[in-house]
Structures are given as C-alpha cells and as structure tokens.
Coordinates of C-alpha atoms and ligand atoms in Angstrom, one line a residue:
Chain A
M16 CA -10.6 82.6 13.4
A17 CA -13.6 82.9 11.5
K18 CA -15.5 81.5 14.1
H19 CA -19.0 83.4 13.0
R20 CA -18.9 82.4 9.1
R21 CA -20.7 84.3 7.0
I22 CA -24.7 82.5 6.3
R23 CA -26.2 82.4 3.3
P24 CA -29.7 80.5 2.7
V25 CA -30.1 78.4 -0.7
S26 CA -33.1 77.4 0.2
E27 CA -35.7 77.0 3.4
T28 CA -33.3 74.1 4.5
V29 CA -29.8 74.2 2.4
L30 CA -27.0 76.8 3.9
L31 CA -24.0 78.0 3.2
E32 CA -21.6 78.6 5.5
G33 CA -18.2 79.7 4.5
R34 CA -17.1 76.4 2.6
N35 CA -19.6 74.0 4.2
V36 CA -23.2 73.4 2.8
W37 CA -25.7 72.1 5.5
T38 CA -29.4 70.6 5.1
V39 CA -31.9 70.5 7.9
N40 CA -31.8 67.2 9.3
A41 CA -35.1 64.8 8.4
N42 CA -34.3 62.2 10.4
P43 CA -33.4 64.0 13.5
G44 CA -29.9 62.9 15.8
I45 CA -29.8 60.4 12.6
A46 CA -26.0 61.0 10.8
V47 CA -26.1 58.7 7.6
R48 CA -22.8 58.2 7.3
G49 CA -20.7 60.3 9.8
E50 CA -21.3 63.3 8.7
S51 CA -21.1 65.8 11.5
L52 CA -24.3 67.3 13.8
R53 CA -25.1 71.0 14.3
K54 CA -27.3 73.6 15.2
F55 CA -28.2 76.4 13.4
R56 CA -31.0 78.1 15.3
G57 CA -31.3 75.6 17.4
V58 CA -32.2 73.5 14.5
E59 CA -29.9 70.4 13.9
H60 CA -28.3 70.0 10.1
R61 CA -26.0 67.7 9.2
R62 CA -23.2 68.7 7.0
W63 CA -22.6 67.6 2.9
D64 CA -19.8 66.8 2.1
P65 CA -18.4 68.3 -1.0
N66 CA -16.0 66.2 -1.1
R67 CA -18.5 63.2 -1.5
S68 CA -21.5 64.1 -3.1
K69 CA -20.7 66.2 -7.0
L70 CA -24.0 68.5 -6.3
G71 CA -22.4 69.6 -3.3
A72 CA -18.9 70.2 -4.4
G73 CA -20.8 72.0 -7.2
L74 CA -23.0 73.9 -4.7
L75 CA -19.9 74.9 -3.6
R76 CA -18.5 75.6 -7.3
T77 CA -21.0 77.4 -9.5
R78 CA -21.0 80.6 -10.5
N79 CA -24.3 81.3 -10.2
D80 CA -26.8 80.9 -7.7
P81 CA -26.3 77.8 -6.3
S82 CA -30.4 77.3 -5.7
L83 CA -30.4 76.9 -9.3
L84 CA -29.1 73.4 -8.9
L85 CA -31.7 72.5 -6.6
P86 CA -34.9 71.4 -7.5
D87 CA -38.0 72.9 -6.0
A88 CA -38.8 72.0 -2.5
G89 CA -41.9 70.0 -2.7
S90 CA -41.8 68.6 -6.3
T91 CA -40.9 65.2 -7.5
I92 CA -37.3 64.2 -9.2
L93 CA -35.5 61.3 -10.7
Y94 CA -31.9 60.4 -9.6
L95 CA -30.1 57.9 -11.6
G96 CA -27.1 56.4 -9.9
A97 CA -28.0 56.7 -6.4
G98 CA -24.7 55.1 -5.3
H99 CA -25.2 54.8 -0.9
G100 CA -27.1 57.5 -0.9
T101 CA -25.1 60.3 0.7
T102 CA -25.8 63.0 -1.6
I103 CA -29.9 61.8 -2.1
S104 CA -29.6 62.2 1.6
H105 CA -29.6 65.5 1.4
L106 CA -31.6 66.1 -1.3
H107 CA -34.8 64.6 0.6
D108 CA -34.2 67.1 3.8
H109 CA -34.4 69.8 1.1
L110 CA -36.7 68.4 -1.0
C111 CA -38.7 66.1 1.1
G112 CA -38.3 67.3 4.6
A113 CA -39.1 65.5 8.2
K114 CA -42.5 63.0 8.2
N115 CA -42.1 64.5 4.2
R116 CA -43.6 68.1 5.8
F117 CA -42.9 69.2 1.9
G118 CA -44.4 66.5 -0.1
G119 CA -41.5 65.7 -2.3
R120 CA -41.0 62.7 -4.3
L121 CA -37.8 61.3 -4.6
V122 CA -37.1 58.3 -6.8
A123 CA -33.7 56.6 -6.8
V124 CA -32.5 54.3 -9.9
D125 CA -29.2 51.5 -8.6
L126 CA -28.6 48.9 -10.3
A127 CA -26.1 47.8 -7.7
P128 CA -28.0 45.7 -4.6
R129 CA -25.1 46.5 -1.8
C130 CA -26.3 49.9 -2.8
L131 CA -30.0 49.4 -2.9
R132 CA -29.2 47.8 0.8
D133 CA -28.3 51.1 2.7
L134 CA -31.2 52.8 0.2
T135 CA -34.0 50.8 1.2
Y136 CA -33.1 51.5 4.7
L137 CA -32.8 55.1 4.5
A138 CA -36.1 55.1 2.5
E139 CA -37.6 53.7 5.3
H140 CA -37.1 56.8 7.6
R141 CA -37.5 59.3 4.4
Q142 CA -40.7 59.5 3.8
G143 CA -41.1 60.4 -0.1
L144 CA -37.8 58.6 -1.2
V145 CA -38.6 55.3 -3.4
P146 CA -35.5 53.3 -4.1
V147 CA -35.1 51.0 -7.4
L148 CA -33.6 48.2 -8.0
G149 CA -32.6 48.5 -11.8
D150 CA -30.2 50.7 -14.5
A151 CA -31.1 53.8 -15.7
R152 CA -30.7 52.8 -19.3
K153 CA -34.1 50.1 -18.5
F154 CA -36.6 53.0 -18.3
D155 CA -39.2 50.5 -19.7
A156 CA -38.5 48.6 -16.0
W157 CA -39.2 51.0 -13.6
G158 CA -40.6 54.5 -15.7
V159 CA -44.2 53.5 -14.6
L160 CA -43.2 55.0 -11.5
I161 CA -42.4 58.8 -12.9
P162 CA -46.1 59.2 -14.2
S163 CA -45.6 62.8 -15.5
R164 CA -42.0 64.2 -16.8
V165 CA -40.1 65.8 -13.7
D166 CA -38.8 69.6 -13.4
W167 CA -35.4 67.6 -12.0
L168 CA -32.8 65.5 -13.3
F169 CA -29.8 64.3 -11.9
Q170 CA -27.1 61.4 -12.9
D171 CA -24.3 60.1 -11.7
V172 CA -23.8 56.2 -13.6
A173 CA -20.5 56.3 -13.8
Q174 CA -20.1 53.8 -16.4
A175 CA -19.3 53.8 -20.4
G176 CA -21.8 56.0 -22.3
Q177 CA -23.2 58.4 -19.2
V178 CA -24.5 61.2 -22.1
E179 CA -26.1 58.9 -23.8
I180 CA -27.8 57.6 -20.8
F181 CA -28.2 61.3 -19.4
L182 CA -30.2 62.7 -22.9
S183 CA -32.3 60.0 -23.1
A184 CA -33.7 60.2 -20.3
V185 CA -34.1 63.8 -20.6
R186 CA -36.2 63.3 -23.5
R187 CA -38.4 60.8 -21.9
F188 CA -38.8 62.1 -18.3
L189 CA -37.7 65.6 -17.8
S190 CA -40.2 68.5 -19.0
K191 CA -39.6 71.1 -21.0
D192 CA -37.5 73.8 -19.5
G193 CA -37.0 71.8 -16.6
I194 CA -33.0 71.5 -15.4
G195 CA -30.9 68.6 -15.6
L196 CA -27.7 68.1 -13.7
L197 CA -25.0 65.2 -15.0
S198 CA -22.0 64.8 -13.3
L199 CA -19.2 62.9 -15.6
K200 CA -16.2 61.2 -14.5
A201 CA -14.1 61.2 -17.7
A202 CA -12.2 57.2 -16.7
S203 CA -15.4 56.0 -17.1
E204 CA -15.3 56.9 -20.6
R205 CA -13.5 53.7 -23.5
H206 CA -11.0 56.5 -24.6
T207 CA -7.8 55.3 -24.9
E208 CA -6.6 58.6 -26.7
G209 CA -6.6 62.7 -26.2
G210 CA -7.5 63.5 -22.5
D211 CA -9.9 64.4 -20.0
E212 CA -10.5 67.4 -21.4
D213 CA -11.1 65.8 -25.1
I214 CA -13.9 64.3 -23.2
F215 CA -14.9 66.9 -21.8
A216 CA -15.5 68.7 -24.9
E217 CA -16.9 65.6 -26.8
A218 CA -20.2 65.7 -24.0
I219 CA -20.5 69.9 -24.8
A220 CA -21.0 69.1 -28.4
Q221 CA -23.4 66.3 -27.3
L222 CA -25.5 68.1 -25.2
S223 CA -25.2 71.5 -26.6
S224 CA -26.6 70.1 -30.0
E225 CA -29.9 68.7 -27.9
V226 CA -30.4 71.1 -25.0
E227 CA -29.1 74.1 -23.6
L228 CA -25.7 74.2 -21.4
L229 CA -26.2 76.0 -18.7
E230 CA -22.8 75.3 -17.0
H231 CA -20.0 73.0 -17.1
I232 CA -18.8 73.0 -13.4
N233 CA -15.2 71.3 -12.9
L234 CA -14.8 69.4 -9.8
T235 CA -11.6 69.2 -9.4
G236 CA -10.1 69.1 -5.7
F237 CA -13.5 67.5 -4.7
E238 CA -13.3 64.8 -7.3
D239 CA -10.5 64.7 -9.8
Q240 CA -11.7 63.7 -13.4
H241 CA -15.0 65.3 -12.6
A242 CA -17.2 68.0 -14.3
L243 CA -21.1 68.5 -13.7
F244 CA -22.9 69.9 -16.6
V245 CA -25.8 72.0 -15.7
I246 CA -28.9 71.6 -18.5
R247 CA -32.0 72.9 -19.2
R248 CA -34.6 71.2 -21.4
R249 CA -35.3 73.0 -24.2
Chain B
M11 CA -50.5 54.4 -34.3
W12 CA -49.7 52.8 -29.9
L13 CA -50.5 51.7 -27.5
W14 CA -49.0 53.2 -24.4
Y15 CA -49.2 51.6 -21.2
S16 CA -48.3 52.1 -17.5
W17 CA -48.9 49.8 -14.5
Q18 CA -53.1 51.3 -13.9
S19 CA -54.0 52.2 -17.5
A20 CA -53.6 52.4 -21.1
A21 CA -54.1 54.2 -23.7
V22 CA -53.9 54.1 -28.1
V23 CA -52.9 57.1 -29.4
N24 CA -52.6 57.3 -32.6
D25 CA -49.4 60.0 -34.0
E26 CA -50.4 63.4 -34.4
G27 CA -50.9 62.5 -30.1
D28 CA -54.9 61.5 -30.1
V29 CA -56.1 59.5 -27.5
L30 CA -58.9 56.6 -29.1
D31 CA -59.7 55.3 -26.6
V32 CA -58.2 54.6 -23.1
E33 CA -58.9 52.3 -20.2
I34 CA -58.1 53.4 -16.7
N35 CA -58.0 50.8 -13.7
D36 CA -58.8 53.5 -10.6
A37 CA -58.8 50.7 -7.9
R38 CA -57.7 51.5 -4.8
F39 CA -54.7 48.5 -4.8
S40 CA -53.3 46.7 -2.7
V41 CA -49.7 47.5 -1.4
H42 CA -49.0 43.4 -2.8
G43 CA -51.6 44.1 -5.9
A44 CA -49.6 47.3 -6.8
K45 CA -46.3 45.0 -7.1
E46 CA -47.1 42.1 -8.6
R47 CA -48.6 44.9 -11.2
L48 CA -45.1 46.3 -11.3
Q49 CA -42.9 43.4 -11.7
M50 CA -45.4 42.7 -14.3
I51 CA -44.4 45.3 -16.3
A52 CA -40.4 45.0 -15.3
E53 CA -40.2 42.0 -16.8
G54 CA -42.2 43.2 -20.1
H55 CA -45.5 42.2 -19.7
L56 CA -48.7 44.2 -20.5
P57 CA -51.1 44.9 -17.6
P58 CA -54.8 43.5 -18.4
E59 CA -56.0 47.5 -19.2
A60 CA -53.3 46.6 -22.3
V61 CA -54.2 43.6 -23.0
V62 CA -58.1 44.6 -23.8
L63 CA -57.1 47.2 -25.6
K64 CA -54.8 45.5 -27.5
E65 CA -58.0 43.6 -28.5
R66 CA -60.0 46.4 -30.0
F67 CA -56.6 47.9 -31.9
P68 CA -54.3 44.7 -32.3
E69 CA -52.7 47.3 -34.9
A70 CA -51.1 49.4 -32.4
K71 CA -47.7 49.4 -30.6
P72 CA -47.3 48.0 -27.0
T73 CA -45.0 51.1 -25.5
A74 CA -44.3 51.1 -21.9
H75 CA -44.8 54.7 -20.2
G76 CA -41.9 57.0 -20.8
S77 CA -41.0 55.7 -24.1
A78 CA -39.1 58.1 -26.4
E79 CA -40.7 57.2 -29.5
L80 CA -44.3 57.9 -27.5
P81 CA -46.7 61.3 -29.2
E82 CA -47.0 64.2 -26.6
F83 CA -50.2 63.5 -25.4
D84 CA -52.8 64.1 -22.6
I85 CA -51.2 60.6 -20.5
P86 CA -53.5 59.5 -18.0
Q87 CA -52.3 60.0 -14.2
P88 CA -52.8 57.6 -10.9
T89 CA -54.6 59.1 -8.3
A90 CA -52.6 59.9 -5.4
S91 CA -53.5 57.1 -3.4
Q92 CA -52.6 55.2 -6.7
L93 CA -49.6 56.9 -6.8
Q94 CA -48.7 56.4 -2.7
V95 CA -49.4 52.5 -2.8
A96 CA -46.7 52.1 -6.0
D97 CA -43.8 54.2 -4.4
E98 CA -44.2 51.6 -1.0
A99 CA -44.5 48.5 -3.3
A100 CA -41.6 50.1 -5.2
L101 CA -39.7 50.0 -1.4
L102 CA -40.6 46.5 -1.1
L103 CA -40.0 45.2 -5.0
A104 CA -36.0 46.7 -3.9
K105 CA -36.4 45.4 -0.8
E106 CA -36.9 41.7 -2.8
G107 CA -34.3 42.3 -5.1
V108 CA -31.7 42.9 -2.4
A109 CA -32.9 39.5 -0.4
V110 CA -31.9 38.0 -3.5
S111 CA -28.9 38.9 -4.9
A112 CA -27.6 37.9 -1.1
A113 CA -28.6 34.4 -2.3
D114 CA -26.2 35.4 -5.6
P115 CA -23.6 32.1 -5.8
D116 CA -21.2 35.1 -7.5
R117 CA -21.1 37.7 -4.4
R118 CA -21.1 34.2 -2.1
L119 CA -17.7 33.1 -3.7
E120 CA -16.7 36.6 -4.2
H121 CA -16.7 36.8 -0.5
L122 CA -14.9 33.6 0.3
L123 CA -12.1 34.0 -2.3
R124 CA -11.0 37.6 -1.2
A125 CA -11.3 36.2 2.7
S126 CA -9.4 33.8 1.7
E127 CA -6.9 35.6 0.2
E128 CA -6.7 38.4 3.1
L129 CA -6.3 35.4 5.8
R130 CA -3.7 34.3 3.6
T131 CA -1.8 38.0 3.1
L132 CA -1.7 38.2 7.5
H133 CA -1.4 34.8 7.6
L134 CA 2.0 34.5 6.7
T135 CA 3.2 38.0 8.0
M136 CA 2.1 36.6 11.6
E137 CA 4.1 33.6 11.2
A138 CA 7.1 35.6 10.3
R139 CA 7.0 37.2 13.1
L140 CA 6.2 34.4 15.4
I141 CA 9.8 32.7 14.1
E142 CA 11.4 35.4 14.1
W143 CA 10.3 35.8 17.6
V144 CA 10.7 32.1 18.7
G145 CA 14.4 32.1 17.5
L146 CA 15.3 35.3 19.0
F147 CA 14.7 32.9 22.1
L148 CA 16.1 29.9 21.0
P149 CA 18.7 30.2 18.4
S150 CA 19.8 26.6 17.8
A151 CA 16.3 25.8 16.8
R152 CA 16.0 25.6 12.8
F153 CA 12.9 26.2 11.7
E154 CA 12.8 25.6 7.7
R155 CA 11.3 22.6 7.2
N156 CA 8.7 23.2 9.4
R157 CA 7.2 26.1 10.1
T158 CA 3.8 25.3 9.4
Q159 CA 3.9 23.6 13.0
V160 CA 5.6 26.1 14.9
A161 CA 2.4 27.6 15.9
G162 CA 0.4 24.5 16.4
K163 CA 2.9 23.1 18.4
L164 CA 3.9 26.4 20.6
S165 CA 0.3 27.0 21.6
S166 CA 0.1 23.1 22.6
V167 CA 2.8 23.8 25.6
D168 CA 2.4 26.5 28.7
S169 CA 6.3 27.3 28.8
L170 CA 9.3 28.6 26.0
S171 CA 11.4 25.7 28.1
A172 CA 8.5 23.1 27.3
F173 CA 8.3 23.2 23.8
A174 CA 12.5 23.6 23.8
S175 CA 12.4 20.1 25.2
M176 CA 9.6 19.1 22.8
L177 CA 11.9 20.7 20.2
D178 CA 14.8 18.8 21.8
V179 CA 17.0 21.7 21.2
E180 CA 18.7 24.2 24.1
D181 CA 16.6 25.9 26.8
A182 CA 16.5 29.8 26.9
Y183 CA 19.4 31.7 27.9
E184 CA 17.3 34.7 28.6
Q185 CA 13.4 33.6 29.4
P186 CA 11.2 36.0 28.3
S187 CA 9.4 37.8 31.3
D188 CA 5.7 36.3 32.0
S189 CA 3.5 38.9 30.3
E190 CA 5.7 38.7 26.9
W191 CA 5.6 34.6 26.9
K192 CA 1.6 35.2 27.4
S193 CA 1.8 37.8 24.4
L194 CA 3.4 35.1 22.1
H195 CA 1.8 32.2 22.6
D196 CA -1.5 34.5 22.3
W197 CA 0.4 35.4 18.7
A198 CA 0.8 31.2 18.4
T199 CA -2.3 30.4 19.3
M200 CA -3.9 32.9 16.7
V201 CA -0.8 32.1 14.0
S202 CA -2.9 28.4 14.3
N203 CA -6.5 29.0 14.4
Q204 CA -5.8 31.5 10.9
G205 CA -4.5 28.0 9.6
R206 CA -6.7 26.1 10.7
Q207 CA -9.9 29.0 9.5
L208 CA -7.7 29.1 5.6
D209 CA -8.5 25.7 5.7
R210 CA -12.1 25.9 6.1
L211 CA -12.4 28.8 3.9
E212 CA -10.6 26.6 1.1
H213 CA -13.2 23.5 1.6
A214 CA -15.6 25.9 1.3
I215 CA -14.7 27.3 -1.8
R216 CA -13.7 24.0 -3.0
V217 CA -17.9 23.2 -2.8
A218 CA -19.2 26.3 -3.9
A219 CA -17.0 27.0 -6.8
Q220 CA -17.6 23.4 -7.0
A221 CA -21.3 23.9 -7.2
H222 CA -21.3 27.3 -9.3
L223 CA -18.9 26.3 -11.9
P224 CA -19.3 22.2 -12.0
S225 CA -17.2 22.0 -15.5
T226 CA -14.4 24.8 -15.4
S227 CA -13.8 23.4 -11.9
A228 CA -13.4 19.9 -13.4
L229 CA -11.0 21.1 -16.1
V230 CA -8.4 23.4 -14.3
G231 CA -10.2 22.7 -10.5
P232 CA -12.6 24.8 -8.4
L233 CA -10.1 26.9 -6.8
L234 CA -9.0 28.2 -10.3
A235 CA -12.1 28.3 -12.0
A236 CA -12.9 30.2 -8.5
R237 CA -10.7 32.6 -9.3
L238 CA -11.0 33.1 -12.3
C239 CA -14.9 33.6 -11.8
V240 CA -14.0 36.4 -9.5
E241 CA -11.9 38.2 -11.4
A242 CA -14.3 37.7 -14.5
H243 CA -16.9 39.6 -12.2
G244 CA -19.3 37.0 -12.2
R245 CA -19.9 34.0 -14.0
S246 CA -22.5 35.1 -17.2
R247 CA -19.4 37.5 -17.8
L248 CA -16.7 34.8 -17.3
A249 CA -18.5 33.1 -20.5
R250 CA -19.1 36.3 -22.2
L251 CA -14.9 36.8 -22.5
P252 CA -13.0 35.6 -25.6
S253 CA -10.4 33.8 -24.6
G254 CA -7.5 35.7 -25.4
T255 CA -8.4 37.7 -22.0
V256 CA -9.8 34.9 -20.1
Q257 CA -5.7 33.6 -21.0
V258 CA -4.6 37.0 -18.8
L259 CA -7.3 37.5 -15.9
G260 CA -5.3 37.7 -13.2
A261 CA -2.7 40.3 -14.8
E262 CA -4.6 43.1 -15.2
K263 CA -1.9 45.5 -14.3
A264 CA 0.9 44.2 -17.0
F265 CA -2.5 44.5 -19.6
F266 CA -3.4 47.8 -19.5
S267 CA 0.4 48.6 -19.0
H268 CA 0.3 46.5 -22.7
L269 CA -2.6 48.6 -24.0
R270 CA -1.4 52.4 -22.8
S271 CA 2.4 52.5 -23.1
G272 CA 3.6 49.1 -25.8
T273 CA 5.0 47.1 -23.3
A274 CA 5.2 43.3 -23.5
P275 CA 1.4 42.1 -23.6
P276 CA 1.2 39.1 -20.6
K277 CA 1.6 35.7 -21.7
H278 CA -0.7 34.3 -18.7
G279 CA -2.5 35.4 -15.4
H280 CA -4.1 33.0 -12.9
I281 CA -4.2 29.9 -14.8
F282 CA -0.7 30.4 -15.1
M283 CA -0.6 29.0 -11.7
H284 CA -2.0 25.8 -13.4
P285 CA 0.8 22.9 -13.7
W286 CA 0.0 22.2 -17.4
I287 CA 1.3 26.2 -17.6
S288 CA 3.9 26.2 -14.7
R289 CA 5.2 22.7 -14.9
S290 CA 6.1 22.8 -18.6
P291 CA 9.2 24.8 -19.7
R292 CA 8.6 28.2 -20.7
W293 CA 9.2 28.3 -24.5
V294 CA 5.9 26.1 -24.2
R295 CA 4.0 27.9 -22.1
G296 CA 2.2 30.5 -23.8
K297 CA 0.9 27.7 -26.1
I298 CA -0.2 25.6 -23.4
A299 CA -2.0 28.7 -21.5
R300 CA -3.8 29.5 -25.2
M301 CA -5.0 26.2 -26.0
L302 CA -6.4 25.9 -22.3
A303 CA -8.2 29.6 -21.9
S304 CA -9.9 28.3 -25.1
K305 CA -10.7 25.4 -23.4
I306 CA -11.8 27.6 -20.7
S307 CA -13.5 29.0 -22.1
I308 CA -15.8 26.4 -23.5
A309 CA -16.6 24.9 -19.6
A310 CA -17.5 28.4 -18.9
R311 CA -20.1 28.2 -21.4
I312 CA -21.4 24.7 -20.1
D313 CA -21.4 26.3 -16.5
A314 CA -23.5 30.0 -17.8
F315 CA -26.1 27.8 -19.4
E316 CA -26.3 25.3 -16.6
G317 CA -25.6 22.3 -19.4
T318 CA -23.8 19.5 -18.9
P319 CA -20.5 18.7 -17.3
L320 CA -17.3 18.7 -18.4
S321 CA -16.5 14.7 -18.0
Q322 CA -13.5 13.5 -16.6
D323 CA -12.6 12.1 -20.6
D324 CA -13.1 15.9 -21.8
V325 CA -10.7 16.5 -19.1
D326 CA -8.6 13.9 -20.2
E327 CA -8.3 14.8 -23.7
V328 CA -7.7 18.2 -23.3
E329 CA -4.7 16.5 -20.8
A330 CA -3.1 14.9 -24.0
K331 CA -3.4 17.6 -25.8
V332 CA -1.5 19.2 -23.2
E333 CA 1.1 16.5 -22.9
A334 CA 1.3 16.2 -27.2
I335 CA 2.0 20.2 -27.3
R336 CA 5.0 19.3 -24.5
K337 CA 6.4 16.6 -27.5
E338 CA 6.1 18.9 -29.9
F339 CA 8.3 20.9 -28.7
S340 CA 10.2 19.4 -26.3
K341 CA 13.9 21.3 -27.6
P342 CA 13.9 25.3 -26.7
P343 CA 13.6 27.0 -30.0
R344 CA 16.4 28.0 -32.1
R345 CA 18.2 31.7 -32.1
Ligands
SAM418 C1 -20.3 56.8 -8.1 S1 -21.7 56.0 -8.2 C2 -23.3 57.3 -7.3 C3 -22.5 58.1 -5.9 C4 -24.1 59.1 -5.8 N1 -24.3 59.8 -6.7 C5 -23.4 60.3 -4.7 O1 -23.4 61.1 -5.0 O2 -23.8 59.8 -3.3 C6 -22.3 55.3 -9.0 C7 -23.2 54.4 -9.3 O3 -23.7 54.2 -10.4 C8 -24.5 52.8 -10.1 N2 -24.3 52.9 -11.8 C9 -23.1 52.3 -12.4 N3 -24.1 52.4 -14.2 C10 -25.9 52.2 -13.9 C11 -27.1 51.9 -14.6 N4 -26.5 51.7 -16.1 N5 -28.0 52.0 -14.2 C12 -28.4 52.6 -12.9 N6 -27.3 52.8 -12.1 C13 -25.7 51.7 -11.8 C14 -23.3 51.9 -9.1 O4 -23.8 51.2 -8.8 C15 -22.9 53.9 -8.5 O5 -23.7 53.0 -7.3

C-alpha cells in the first residue's frame, strides 16, 4: 500500500500528497466543514476536498505547475461568489496563515445572506478575511474595498452571464499580468440549444478576445459540467 | 473630466489621467465612522471629499472607485490604519446585512411552508403505519372514516384492550408484549402531536401570508398565496413574473420538459388547488386558470408595492367572472 505517498509542496502552506491537497490550518484544531485534520512534520494540516472546491480540483488537474494557480502569500485578492467559504478557508490558510502572519487580505463577495452568515463566522477566527454582502455585478457598492489592483482574482458565481461579469471584474480590479480564475458552470447559462462544449467554446472565444487564456481545466469527475479557466491580463 | 471617489478621498481627473485636484482625508476613522462611509458609498451617495470637489468642478462626472470608464491615474491610497479600519467596518456591515435578512418575511415564510410540507409527508407516512399496526391486533376495527382520530384516541389510553373497548370492537386475540405496546403507544403519541404541530404551522403560514401578501391572500387564500410566493422565490419576484408563468408555478417539471422536449405544456400549477379551478369542469379549467393567474399577478404587484389591498368587492368581482366563464362554457366542446 502506498502508505507514504509522494509529498509535493506547492507553497509554504499548501502541499499535494498523492491525490490529496492539504493546507496548514490557520485556525488550529478547528475543521471548517468536517474535513480531516492531519499532522505533517508536526504541523496540523486540513484536507482540501477537491469535490467541494473547484480550485482544489484545479490544483490536482492542472497540467502546469499548480503553484501558478495560487496567489502570492501576503497579497490582496478578490474572490467573487464566496459561497459558504470552503475554498476561501484554504485560500486563507495560504494567503494569510495563523493570525495573518503573512499579512494577506482576502476580499470575499457573495450575494446570499446565508453564505455571509458562515463567512462572517469564519472571519471572526481568520484575520485578513473581509466578507462582503454584495452583488458581484455591482462593483460601485464594494469596489472601494480594493483601493489598488490585485494580482489574483477568482470568480465562481454560478449564474447567467458569468463570463461577462468576470471580464468586467478583470478590467476594473486585476493588475496587468495579474492572474484570473473563472469557474464556469455550463448549466447556469441559459442555452436551450447546444451542449456544454458549445458553452465552453463560446466562453473561450469571449475570454481570448480580451485576455490571455493560459489554461482550460476540465473538472469533470470532481464537478461535472464545470470548467476552470485560467487567464492573464494583458 | 472625472470625479473619482473612494470612501475617504476624491480626485478630479481628466481623460489623460492628470489629477487636477484632490481631497484626501487621512484622519484616523473609528470603525463606526468608516462603516458609515462604506454604507454611504454602497447607497450611491458621494462622500464629503467628493462633494467639496464637485463644487469646484461641477462638470466632472462623479464615478466610484473601480469604474472601468476611469482613465489610468495615480490613485490616492488609504493609510494602513484606514485600510484596517475599513476591513473591520466591512465585517460589521456584513454582519448587519445578515441580521437584517433574518427579518426577511420571504425567507420566514419559506421556512414555515417547507417545514409544513416536510412534516405533512412524514405525518402521512407515520399515520399509515399506525393504522396498519393497530389493525394487525384489532382486525375487526375499521378506521376508514376516522383515520385522523386514531392517533389521538390511542395515545389517550393505557392499554390495547382499553382502546378496543373504546372503539367497541373485539379485543386483540394476541396481545402485544409490554414494550411492544409502549412502542405502539409512543408512535401514536408522536402522530397525534404532529397533527397539532401541523395545525400550528398552518396557522403561522396564514398569519404571515396575510401580513406579507394581503391582496394575494384575499384573492386565493393565504395558503395558496404563500405557496406561490415561495415558489417564485419571494414577493417581489412573484410580482415581476408574467401571468403565464404564475399559471404554471409549481408545475416546473412539466414546464421544463415542455421547453426541452416539446411535451404538452402544463395548464396550471399550484393554482389548480383553488376550488374555482379544481371544482370546475375540466374543459373550462384552462380558461379560468388564465384569468385567475392574471388577477394574481395584479394582486402580487399591489402586495409588492404595499398598495391598498384588494377589497372583498374586488374579490367578488373575480368570483363573478369565474361564474360567467363556467356558465358560458357549461357544455363540453364538441369534437
Ligand atoms: C457555487 S457557489 C460558490 C462556492 C465557492 N466558490 C466554493 O468553492 O466554496 C456560488 C455562489 O455564488 C453566489 N452568487 C451568485 N450570483 C452572485 C452575484 N451576482 N454576486 C455575488 N455572488 C453571487 C451564490 O450566492 C453562491 O454562494
């Protein structure tokens, strides 16, 4: 049995171990959503479940260096469509760490009060996480919280018009050469004809006309009908 | 020319990105002060620094930070302490937003309605088991006409024999064991309590719907009004739906299958529960449903804008229309 699977560090706090991703727990002793906790070299890690996080799945699926999918620890990032904070919590482990020792800042926007209930709770124990109850499309309402452009931007809103929302966020908030990740849910687009492939092809065309498309990661198996697009702003 | 503003500073910028004037507030804000500023921006108001510049450059177009229209320029940055205070204020604002949403009548109604649906399903299942279970011991008892009373009666006695004599039927040939009887009795108690809980839930739904949807409730009854509102994902969405959609709300499965594979479109969803439709001959149901759906749309708009609710006269008028349709088409169409 592969008891000792190969361990590959992705960053100071993120590591790949076989088909698992782990992050150093910034809030020791506490699992956010029942994920396993485990010590590697005496340091507690949390398992980043790729079935519950498209970014987690992307780290396992990417054909490039997985560290290219992550922001620099200690930077400011923008996350649109925060959900209940599963992905956010691992990003926070990486970006901020315990007591925000890296000095990161994670602005997380979601429209659903139910999600914000979980995010504000998470923020109580995780310095550097800034939850915002707002609409990803209504930049004027919360954009002042991003005083200068960020180098990393993530969007997972699962609603119609995702690519357009993403591109306008990129225009406003992503720095030149900054990395943007778009999680696209085919079923959210109102297409009655044509399959998921058409929706993805259309998204690729739309993205390529404005930004440099670095990778199209198919998430089938982890999250069907989903893709993760990685772009760089020109 | 642009009037750029953030929550604590503002600048006048021309199309080339030259900063013509700037107002920077580098004061130490309290968390509360910063929160008020963030709220102000979110509501679309100008911060005081921008108001000052607006007086100096009336032609500059006020544009919040982050707008894609703005030219590239050297954006004044908040101080480190301001940034920290803004983050704390954002967290406070988010918490406030969550607290306010807890008072949202749409979401409260949804919980009440879903709870009652879930409990009703459970209740019917458990009641059916209860009746089979007792019937096994008392084969001569007949419960068809008073199913709903079985649980209450059984839970009020302390032996199966007492229950048999209460019903005036032959006692069990084979008595349940002591713990078996207790389990049966517990089951009956639970079913009987569920009945009471369902009544209470239904009452709460009526009260909530009459307050939140007075016109729609007056027109089709509070329970149906509540169901339509929840199905539409809230009062303001219900008010915006075309009446053709209101007519099929609750028949989503049939509706999407119609869109996708061209099966027959559903004629009515939840509104079919209403006796004006369900107690009409089938050949006029579609017509009445269409008429009623358009009236519901009107009522829902009145509710959403909190206008003067429909009066009994208005409702009577609709009922008269139902009667007129029934009369006009009293015979099935000939084929
Ligand atoms: C699939 S979930 C995100 C899951 C999350 N990214 C994760 O991996 O843990 C999509 C979220 O987007 C939010 N959402 C949808 N439309 C939005 C909008 N216009 N602005 C902000 N959030 C939105 C929903 O409330 C929902 O929580």
